Amino acid sequence: MTKKLIIVTGGLGFIGSNLIELLLKRNYYVVNIDKVSYSSNFYNTKEFKDNKRYKFIKCDINSKKVESIFNKHKPIGIFNLAAETHVDRSIDGPKIFITSNILGVFNILEIFKKYYKKNLRSKLIHISTDEVYGDILTGRSDENYSYRPSSPYAASKASSDHLVSSYVRTYGIPAIITNCSNNYGPKQHPEKLIPKLIHNIISNKKLPIYGKGTNSREWIYVKDHCEALIKIFEKGKIGNFYNIGSNKNKTNLEICKGLINIGKKNIKIGTNVKIEFVKDRPGHDIRYALNSKKIIKELNWKPKKSFSQGMEATFNWYLNNLNYYTSLNTKNATKRVGLKK
Ligand SMILES: NC(=O)c1ccc[n+]([C@@H]2O[C@H](COP(=O)([O-])OP(=O)(O)OC[C@H]3O[C@@H](n4cnc5c(N)ncnc54)[C@H](O)[C@@H]3O)[C@@H](O)[C@H]2O)c1
């Protein structure tokens, strides 16, 4: 019997490390390939780094080495999460988003195109985002909604989704594309809204909110996303797109006020902890909202964590893991970037 081995790319990051934890619990073997960029963190893999079914290999997804890793480890699944992920950084320096998110995926596709022919049970799961649909001012975007990305980050993800989908159609590769909404939970880099606000609440600092705080996002607990990914790998239809969302939207202001309230229950809040409205992000999308009925109906998946439980668990994880903030690969991790030059 083939060993149930999965390759996760970008597994030192937020979602990748949560996904690996779940895959190991489900008795998969996992090889994590990550280039160890600023957003990676070995803190994220410390609980399972000595697990005999886990292996880490430092490697860029653009490298030729990816081919020998596939051939040596013979994965039955590849979950591609490796990417540049911060919209603000994509405004200051879009080039690396093109290199990792588009050319990196192209390299994986070229290698997988040869690999799957010798390993017919293998599948590629390409992890993408709801941001590819652009602003959704009313209603919710389903899988047939057209792509209208607004930021260089979203455009690079959209481009890679199109590439994967074209390889399914043209070369018949067994791949599936997933579009998930905003994740929150343990192990997220504090350049992102929720861990940044928690950091500032704990360290008695102002809470910066872009614009008027009215931008709305659909928030999903990271473990719910990871469960959906495994379900899609095990039961999803090749060549399909699957939206993954919670159907729960919150404005940034609601998120911030909610976290202040959780903070008040758990710690003594300092006097500097106040909302501060700051200059908005250029091109900031007003709202993303997914219609996730397809995965709910076809794959019998639904998110388990309620928003209030998830936020409480998230706040407490950062509070109990203060070393996480000091173990980051980035200096000034919460510094503002992305204000068009
Ligand atoms: N965070 C979200 O809310 C969200 C929502 C939907 C989809 N996604 C997608 O999920 C994936 C993971 O997101 P995340 O939030 O965990 O990101 P993250 O920034 O926390 O982690 C990304 C990881 O990828 C690695 N990486 C980057 N470029 C690489 C390359 N060229 N080769 C190898 N490794 C590389 C980094 O070192 C890092 O460890 C991304 O593809 C992202 O687009 C994220």
Short mmCIF file of C-alpha atoms and ligand atoms in Angstrom, two decimals:
data_model
loop_
_atom_site.label_atom_id
_atom_site.label_comp_id
_atom_site.label_asym_id
_atom_site.label_seq_id
_atom_site.Cartn_x
_atom_site.Cartn_y
_atom_site.Cartn_z
CA MET A 1 0.00 0.00 0.00
CA THR A 2 1.27 3.51 -0.82
CA LYS A 3 2.25 5.53 2.24
CA LYS A 4 -0.29 8.31 2.85
CA LEU A 5 2.24 11.12 2.35
CA ILE A 6 1.30 14.73 1.69
CA ILE A 7 3.54 17.59 0.65
CA VAL A 8 2.49 20.93 2.12
CA THR A 9 4.19 23.99 0.64
CA GLY A 10 4.39 27.07 2.87
CA GLY A 11 3.99 24.94 6.00
CA LEU A 12 5.96 27.30 8.25
CA GLY A 13 3.28 29.95 7.76
CA PHE A 14 -0.08 30.46 9.43
CA ILE A 15 -2.49 28.17 7.57
CA GLY A 16 0.13 25.66 6.42
CA SER A 17 1.29 24.91 9.98
CA ASN A 18 -2.30 24.53 11.22
CA LEU A 19 -2.99 22.22 8.27
CA ILE A 20 0.07 20.05 8.99
CA GLU A 21 -1.02 19.66 12.63
CA LEU A 22 -4.39 18.35 11.43
CA LEU A 23 -2.91 16.08 8.75
CA LEU A 24 -0.61 14.48 11.34
CA LYS A 25 -3.61 13.94 13.65
CA ARG A 26 -5.30 12.17 10.74
CA ASN A 27 -2.27 9.86 10.43
CA TYR A 28 -0.85 11.29 7.24
CA TYR A 29 2.90 11.60 6.71
CA VAL A 30 3.83 15.20 5.87
CA VAL A 31 6.77 16.79 4.09
CA ASN A 32 6.77 20.57 4.56
CA ILE A 33 8.60 22.60 1.94
CA ASP A 34 9.04 26.27 2.73
CA LYS A 35 11.64 28.81 1.69
CA VAL A 36 11.74 30.33 5.23
CA SER A 37 10.68 33.86 4.36
CA TYR A 38 9.91 36.73 6.75
CA SER A 39 6.39 35.35 7.39
CA SER A 40 7.53 31.84 8.28
CA ASN A 41 8.13 30.87 11.87
CA PHE A 42 9.60 27.69 13.37
CA TYR A 43 7.49 28.44 16.47
CA ASN A 44 4.53 27.32 14.34
CA THR A 45 5.85 23.77 13.96
CA LYS A 46 7.42 23.26 17.38
CA GLU A 47 4.66 20.95 18.69
CA PHE A 48 5.16 18.41 15.90
CA LYS A 49 8.70 18.99 14.66
CA ASP A 50 9.89 15.72 16.23
CA ASN A 51 6.95 13.67 14.99
CA LYS A 52 8.34 10.71 13.01
CA ARG A 53 5.76 11.29 10.29
CA TYR A 54 6.90 14.90 9.75
CA LYS A 55 9.83 16.24 7.75
CA PHE A 56 10.87 19.80 6.91
CA ILE A 57 12.82 20.71 3.78
CA LYS A 58 13.97 24.27 3.14
CA CYS A 59 13.11 24.90 -0.51
CA ASP A 60 11.63 27.61 -2.71
CA ILE A 61 8.71 26.43 -4.87
CA ASN A 62 10.53 28.01 -7.81
CA SER A 63 13.44 25.61 -7.40
CA LYS A 64 14.27 22.59 -9.59
CA LYS A 65 14.72 20.70 -6.32
CA VAL A 66 10.91 20.43 -6.06
CA GLU A 67 11.00 17.70 -8.71
CA SER A 68 13.45 15.49 -6.83
CA ILE A 69 11.45 16.02 -3.61
CA PHE A 70 8.28 14.82 -5.37
CA ASN A 71 10.08 11.82 -6.90
CA LYS A 72 11.76 10.85 -3.66
CA HIS A 73 8.78 11.18 -1.31
CA LYS A 74 6.01 10.15 -3.73
CA PRO A 75 3.20 12.26 -2.28
CA ILE A 76 -0.41 11.26 -2.87
CA GLY A 77 -1.33 14.90 -2.36
CA ILE A 78 0.29 18.30 -2.70
CA PHE A 79 -1.33 21.20 -0.86
CA ASN A 80 0.11 24.40 -2.30
CA LEU A 81 -0.02 27.20 0.27
CA ALA A 82 3.38 28.79 -0.33
CA ALA A 83 2.78 32.40 -1.27
CA GLU A 84 3.41 36.02 -0.48
CA THR A 85 0.23 36.94 1.36
CA HIS A 86 0.17 40.50 2.63
CA VAL A 87 -1.84 42.91 0.47
CA ASP A 88 -0.01 45.97 1.86
CA ARG A 89 3.38 44.46 0.96
CA SER A 90 2.09 43.76 -2.55
CA ILE A 91 1.45 47.50 -2.93
CA ASP A 92 5.05 48.40 -1.97
CA GLY A 93 6.75 45.55 -3.83
CA PRO A 94 4.60 43.49 -6.19
CA LYS A 95 7.48 41.70 -7.95
CA ILE A 96 8.01 38.97 -5.38
CA PHE A 97 4.26 38.26 -5.54
CA ILE A 98 4.68 37.54 -9.24
CA THR A 99 7.74 35.36 -8.57
CA SER A 100 6.30 33.23 -5.77
CA ASN A 101 2.57 33.28 -6.45
CA ILE A 102 2.63 32.95 -10.25
CA LEU A 103 6.03 31.61 -11.36
CA GLY A 104 6.26 29.34 -8.30
CA VAL A 105 2.89 27.80 -9.14
CA PHE A 106 3.96 27.46 -12.78
CA ASN A 107 7.06 25.52 -11.63
CA ILE A 108 4.93 23.21 -9.48
CA LEU A 109 2.51 22.65 -12.38
CA GLU A 110 5.31 21.74 -14.81
CA ILE A 111 6.75 19.28 -12.31
CA PHE A 112 3.35 17.86 -11.32
CA LYS A 113 2.42 17.43 -15.00
CA LYS A 114 5.17 14.78 -15.29
CA TYR A 115 4.83 13.44 -11.75
CA TYR A 116 1.14 12.55 -11.78
CA LYS A 117 1.55 10.31 -14.85
CA LYS A 118 3.74 7.97 -12.79
CA ASN A 119 1.63 8.48 -9.66
CA LEU A 120 -1.91 8.33 -10.90
CA ARG A 121 -3.56 8.60 -7.46
CA SER A 122 -1.88 11.90 -6.69
CA LYS A 123 -3.73 15.23 -6.57
CA LEU A 124 -2.75 18.87 -6.37
CA ILE A 125 -4.83 21.13 -4.13
CA HIS A 126 -4.14 24.78 -4.87
CA ILE A 127 -5.13 27.09 -2.03
CA SER A 128 -6.50 30.47 -3.07
CA THR A 129 -8.54 33.31 -1.68
CA ASP A 130 -11.89 35.10 -1.88
CA GLU A 131 -9.96 38.25 -2.81
CA VAL A 132 -9.81 37.09 -6.45
CA TYR A 133 -13.52 37.99 -6.84
CA GLY A 134 -12.84 41.62 -5.91
CA ASP A 135 -15.34 43.87 -4.17
CA ILE A 136 -18.68 42.17 -3.49
CA LEU A 137 -20.87 45.09 -2.52
CA THR A 138 -24.07 43.05 -2.22
CA GLY A 139 -24.85 39.34 -2.16
CA ARG A 140 -22.18 36.62 -2.07
CA SER A 141 -19.89 35.33 -4.84
CA ASP A 142 -20.26 31.67 -5.79
CA GLU A 143 -17.76 29.61 -7.77
CA ASN A 144 -19.10 30.88 -11.11
CA TYR A 145 -18.58 34.53 -10.23
CA SER A 146 -16.00 36.25 -12.44
CA TYR A 147 -12.57 37.15 -11.13
CA ARG A 148 -11.96 40.89 -10.62
CA PRO A 149 -8.90 41.18 -8.35
CA SER A 150 -8.07 44.65 -7.00
CA SER A 151 -4.61 44.36 -5.44
CA PRO A 152 -1.37 42.97 -6.88
CA TYR A 153 -1.68 40.18 -4.26
CA ALA A 154 -5.20 39.22 -5.39
CA ALA A 155 -4.17 39.49 -9.05
CA SER A 156 -1.22 37.16 -8.49
CA LYS A 157 -3.49 34.60 -6.80
CA ALA A 158 -6.10 34.94 -9.56
CA SER A 159 -3.40 34.39 -12.15
CA SER A 160 -2.19 31.21 -10.45
CA ASP A 161 -5.77 29.90 -10.18
CA HIS A 162 -6.19 30.40 -13.94
CA LEU A 163 -2.90 28.63 -14.59
CA VAL A 164 -3.93 25.62 -12.48
CA SER A 165 -7.33 25.48 -14.12
CA SER A 166 -5.75 25.68 -17.60
CA TYR A 167 -3.45 22.74 -16.77
CA VAL A 168 -6.48 20.68 -15.73
CA ARG A 169 -8.22 21.41 -19.01
CA THR A 170 -5.20 21.21 -21.34
CA TYR A 171 -3.00 18.54 -19.76
CA GLY A 172 -5.57 16.69 -17.67
CA ILE A 173 -3.69 17.12 -14.39
CA PRO A 174 -5.70 16.10 -11.30
CA ALA A 175 -5.99 19.42 -9.45
CA ILE A 176 -8.59 21.30 -7.41
CA ILE A 177 -8.68 25.01 -6.55
CA THR A 178 -10.03 26.34 -3.26
CA ASN A 179 -11.06 29.93 -2.52
CA CYS A 180 -11.29 30.67 1.18
CA SER A 181 -12.31 33.80 3.05
CA ASN A 182 -10.23 35.60 5.73
CA ASN A 183 -8.75 33.18 8.26
CA TYR A 184 -8.05 33.90 11.91
CA GLY A 185 -6.59 31.80 14.70
CA PRO A 186 -3.27 30.80 16.27
CA LYS A 187 0.08 31.32 14.52
CA GLN A 188 -0.82 34.19 12.17
CA HIS A 189 1.80 36.85 11.44
CA PRO A 190 1.02 40.09 13.34
CA GLU A 191 1.20 42.19 10.18
CA LYS A 192 -2.40 40.91 9.77
CA LEU A 193 -5.36 42.59 11.49
CA ILE A 194 -6.37 40.21 14.29
CA PRO A 195 -2.95 39.19 15.72
CA LYS A 196 -1.83 42.81 15.37
CA LEU A 197 -4.79 44.10 17.40
CA ILE A 198 -4.32 41.37 20.02
CA HIS A 199 -0.62 42.25 20.26
CA ASN A 200 -1.43 45.92 20.78
CA ILE A 201 -4.18 45.20 23.33
CA ILE A 202 -1.79 43.03 25.35
CA SER A 203 1.06 45.56 25.08
CA ASN A 204 -0.98 48.67 25.85
CA LYS A 205 -0.74 50.27 22.40
CA LYS A 206 -3.14 52.12 20.09
CA LEU A 207 -5.30 50.03 17.76
CA PRO A 208 -4.85 51.27 14.17
CA ILE A 209 -7.90 50.82 11.91
CA TYR A 210 -7.74 51.65 8.21
CA GLY A 211 -10.15 54.35 6.94
CA LYS A 212 -13.40 54.37 8.86
CA GLY A 213 -13.26 50.68 9.78
CA THR A 214 -16.30 49.86 7.66
CA ASN A 215 -14.56 47.36 5.34
CA SER A 216 -16.24 44.01 5.78
CA ARG A 217 -14.65 40.54 5.61
CA GLU A 218 -15.98 37.03 6.03
CA TRP A 219 -14.03 35.44 8.91
CA ILE A 220 -13.37 31.72 9.27
CA TYR A 221 -11.46 29.93 12.04
CA VAL A 222 -8.27 28.49 10.54
CA LYS A 223 -8.96 24.91 11.70
CA ASP A 224 -12.32 24.95 9.91
CA HIS A 225 -10.51 25.96 6.71
CA CYS A 226 -7.98 23.14 7.19
CA GLU A 227 -10.74 20.56 7.71
CA ALA A 228 -12.37 21.72 4.49
CA LEU A 229 -9.05 21.35 2.63
CA ILE A 230 -8.62 17.75 3.77
CA LYS A 231 -12.22 16.98 2.86
CA ILE A 232 -11.71 18.50 -0.60
CA PHE A 233 -8.54 16.43 -1.05
CA GLU A 234 -10.31 13.23 -0.02
CA LYS A 235 -13.69 13.76 -1.69
CA GLY A 236 -13.61 16.81 -3.98
CA LYS A 237 -14.11 16.63 -7.73
CA ILE A 238 -11.03 17.07 -9.91
CA GLY A 239 -11.01 20.31 -11.89
CA ASN A 240 -13.52 21.98 -9.58
CA PHE A 241 -13.31 25.22 -7.61
CA TYR A 242 -14.62 25.19 -4.02
CA ASN A 243 -15.41 28.29 -1.99
CA ILE A 244 -14.77 27.90 1.75
CA GLY A 245 -16.40 30.41 4.07
CA SER A 246 -18.29 30.86 7.31
CA ASN A 247 -21.08 33.04 5.90
CA LYS A 248 -20.32 35.48 8.76
CA ASN A 249 -19.19 38.98 7.86
CA LYS A 250 -17.77 41.53 10.28
CA THR A 251 -16.43 45.04 9.75
CA ASN A 252 -12.92 45.83 10.95
CA LEU A 253 -14.44 48.08 13.59
CA GLU A 254 -16.62 45.22 14.89
CA ILE A 255 -13.55 42.98 15.05
CA CYS A 256 -11.63 45.61 16.98
CA LYS A 257 -14.42 46.30 19.48
CA GLY A 258 -14.99 42.55 19.94
CA LEU A 259 -11.30 42.01 20.75
CA ILE A 260 -11.26 44.91 23.24
CA ASN A 261 -14.18 43.25 25.04
CA ILE A 262 -12.44 39.85 25.09
CA GLY A 263 -9.30 41.61 26.34
CA LYS A 264 -11.22 43.26 29.18
CA LYS A 265 -12.45 39.84 30.33
CA ASN A 266 -8.98 38.31 30.32
CA ILE A 267 -6.42 40.99 31.26
CA LYS A 268 -6.13 44.46 32.74
CA ILE A 269 -6.22 46.74 29.72
CA GLY A 270 -3.83 49.74 29.65
CA THR A 271 -4.94 53.32 29.06
CA ASN A 272 -3.31 53.56 25.60
CA VAL A 273 -5.58 50.87 24.18
CA LYS A 274 -7.81 53.05 22.01
CA ILE A 275 -9.02 52.82 18.44
CA GLU A 276 -7.06 55.08 16.11
CA PHE A 277 -8.35 55.61 12.55
CA VAL A 278 -5.40 55.73 10.13
CA LYS A 279 -5.01 56.42 6.39
CA ASP A 280 -6.83 53.82 4.32
CA ARG A 281 -5.12 51.20 2.13
CA PRO A 282 -4.95 52.28 -1.55
CA GLY A 283 -7.58 50.37 -3.56
CA HIS A 284 -9.01 48.83 -0.36
CA ASP A 285 -11.91 46.51 -1.24
CA ILE A 286 -15.06 47.33 0.70
CA ARG A 287 -16.44 43.83 1.14
CA TYR A 288 -15.74 40.18 0.36
CA ALA A 289 -18.44 37.59 0.86
CA LEU A 290 -18.56 34.01 -0.38
CA ASN A 291 -21.41 31.70 -1.19
CA SER A 292 -20.12 28.34 0.12
CA LYS A 293 -23.23 26.26 -0.52
CA LYS A 294 -21.36 23.95 -2.91
CA ILE A 295 -18.93 22.49 -0.36
CA ILE A 296 -21.67 22.31 2.28
CA LYS A 297 -24.01 20.40 -0.03
CA GLU A 298 -21.59 18.24 -2.04
CA LEU A 299 -18.98 17.44 0.58
CA ASN A 300 -21.05 17.70 3.75
CA TRP A 301 -18.61 20.18 5.33
CA LYS A 302 -19.52 23.03 7.58
CA PRO A 303 -17.52 25.27 9.90
CA LYS A 304 -17.59 24.10 13.53
CA LYS A 305 -16.33 27.11 15.50
CA SER A 306 -18.72 29.95 16.19
CA PHE A 307 -17.21 33.39 15.70
CA SER A 308 -17.30 34.24 19.42
CA GLN A 309 -15.70 30.91 20.44
CA GLY A 310 -13.06 31.28 17.74
CA MET A 311 -12.14 34.83 18.74
CA GLU A 312 -11.92 33.91 22.42
CA ALA A 313 -9.70 30.91 21.60
CA THR A 314 -7.54 33.08 19.34
CA PHE A 315 -7.05 35.85 21.91
CA ASN A 316 -6.11 33.30 24.56
CA TRP A 317 -3.67 31.50 22.26
CA TYR A 318 -1.66 34.72 21.70
CA LEU A 319 -1.91 35.62 25.39
CA ASN A 320 -0.53 32.20 26.35
CA ASN A 321 2.13 32.28 23.62
CA LEU A 322 3.74 35.69 24.08
CA ASN A 323 7.04 34.17 22.90
CA TYR A 324 5.40 33.81 19.52
CA TYR A 325 5.65 37.56 19.00
CA THR A 326 9.36 37.60 19.86
CA SER A 327 10.14 34.53 17.74
CA LEU A 328 9.12 36.22 14.47
CA ASN A 329 11.43 36.39 11.47
CA THR A 330 10.55 40.10 11.06
CA LYS A 331 11.67 43.20 12.92
CA ASN A 332 8.90 45.77 13.45
CA ALA A 333 6.31 43.16 12.48
CA THR A 334 3.37 45.48 13.12
CA LYS A 335 4.86 48.49 11.26
CA ARG A 336 2.54 50.10 8.69
CA VAL A 337 3.44 49.44 5.04
CA GLY A 338 1.64 49.75 1.71
CA LEU A 339 0.91 53.47 1.47
CA LYS A 340 1.58 53.96 -2.25
CA LYS A 341 4.82 55.87 -2.92
N1 LIG B 1 -4.60 34.06 5.59
C1 LIG B 1 -5.77 34.08 4.98
O1 LIG B 1 -6.74 34.66 5.48
C2 LIG B 1 -5.95 33.35 3.65
C3 LIG B 1 -7.25 33.24 3.13
C4 LIG B 1 -7.42 32.52 1.92
C5 LIG B 1 -6.32 31.97 1.29
N2 LIG B 1 -5.07 32.14 1.81
C6 LIG B 1 -3.94 31.51 1.10
O2 LIG B 1 -3.41 30.50 1.95
C7 LIG B 1 -2.01 30.39 1.75
C8 LIG B 1 -1.27 30.51 3.07
O3 LIG B 1 -1.56 31.77 3.65
P1 LIG B 1 -1.00 32.16 5.10
O4 LIG B 1 -1.89 33.20 5.64
O5 LIG B 1 -0.71 30.94 5.87
O6 LIG B 1 0.39 32.85 4.67
P2 LIG B 1 1.73 33.11 5.49
O7 LIG B 1 2.29 34.36 4.94
O8 LIG B 1 1.49 33.01 6.96
O9 LIG B 1 2.67 31.88 5.09
C9 LIG B 1 3.17 31.71 3.81
C10 LIG B 1 4.33 30.73 3.87
O10 LIG B 1 4.77 30.47 2.53
C11 LIG B 1 6.18 30.51 2.50
N3 LIG B 1 6.61 30.91 1.14
C12 LIG B 1 6.39 32.10 0.53
N4 LIG B 1 6.91 32.08 -0.71
C13 LIG B 1 7.47 30.86 -0.88
C14 LIG B 1 8.17 30.24 -1.94
N5 LIG B 1 8.43 30.90 -3.08
N6 LIG B 1 8.59 28.96 -1.78
C15 LIG B 1 8.37 28.29 -0.63
N7 LIG B 1 7.73 28.84 0.43
C16 LIG B 1 7.28 30.11 0.31
C17 LIG B 1 6.58 31.52 3.55
O11 LIG B 1 7.92 31.33 3.99
C18 LIG B 1 5.54 31.25 4.65
O12 LIG B 1 6.01 30.29 5.56
C19 LIG B 1 -1.63 31.45 0.72
O13 LIG B 1 -1.53 30.84 -0.53
C20 LIG B 1 -2.78 32.44 0.78
O14 LIG B 1 -2.95 33.09 -0.45
C21 LIG B 1 -4.85 32.81 2.97
#
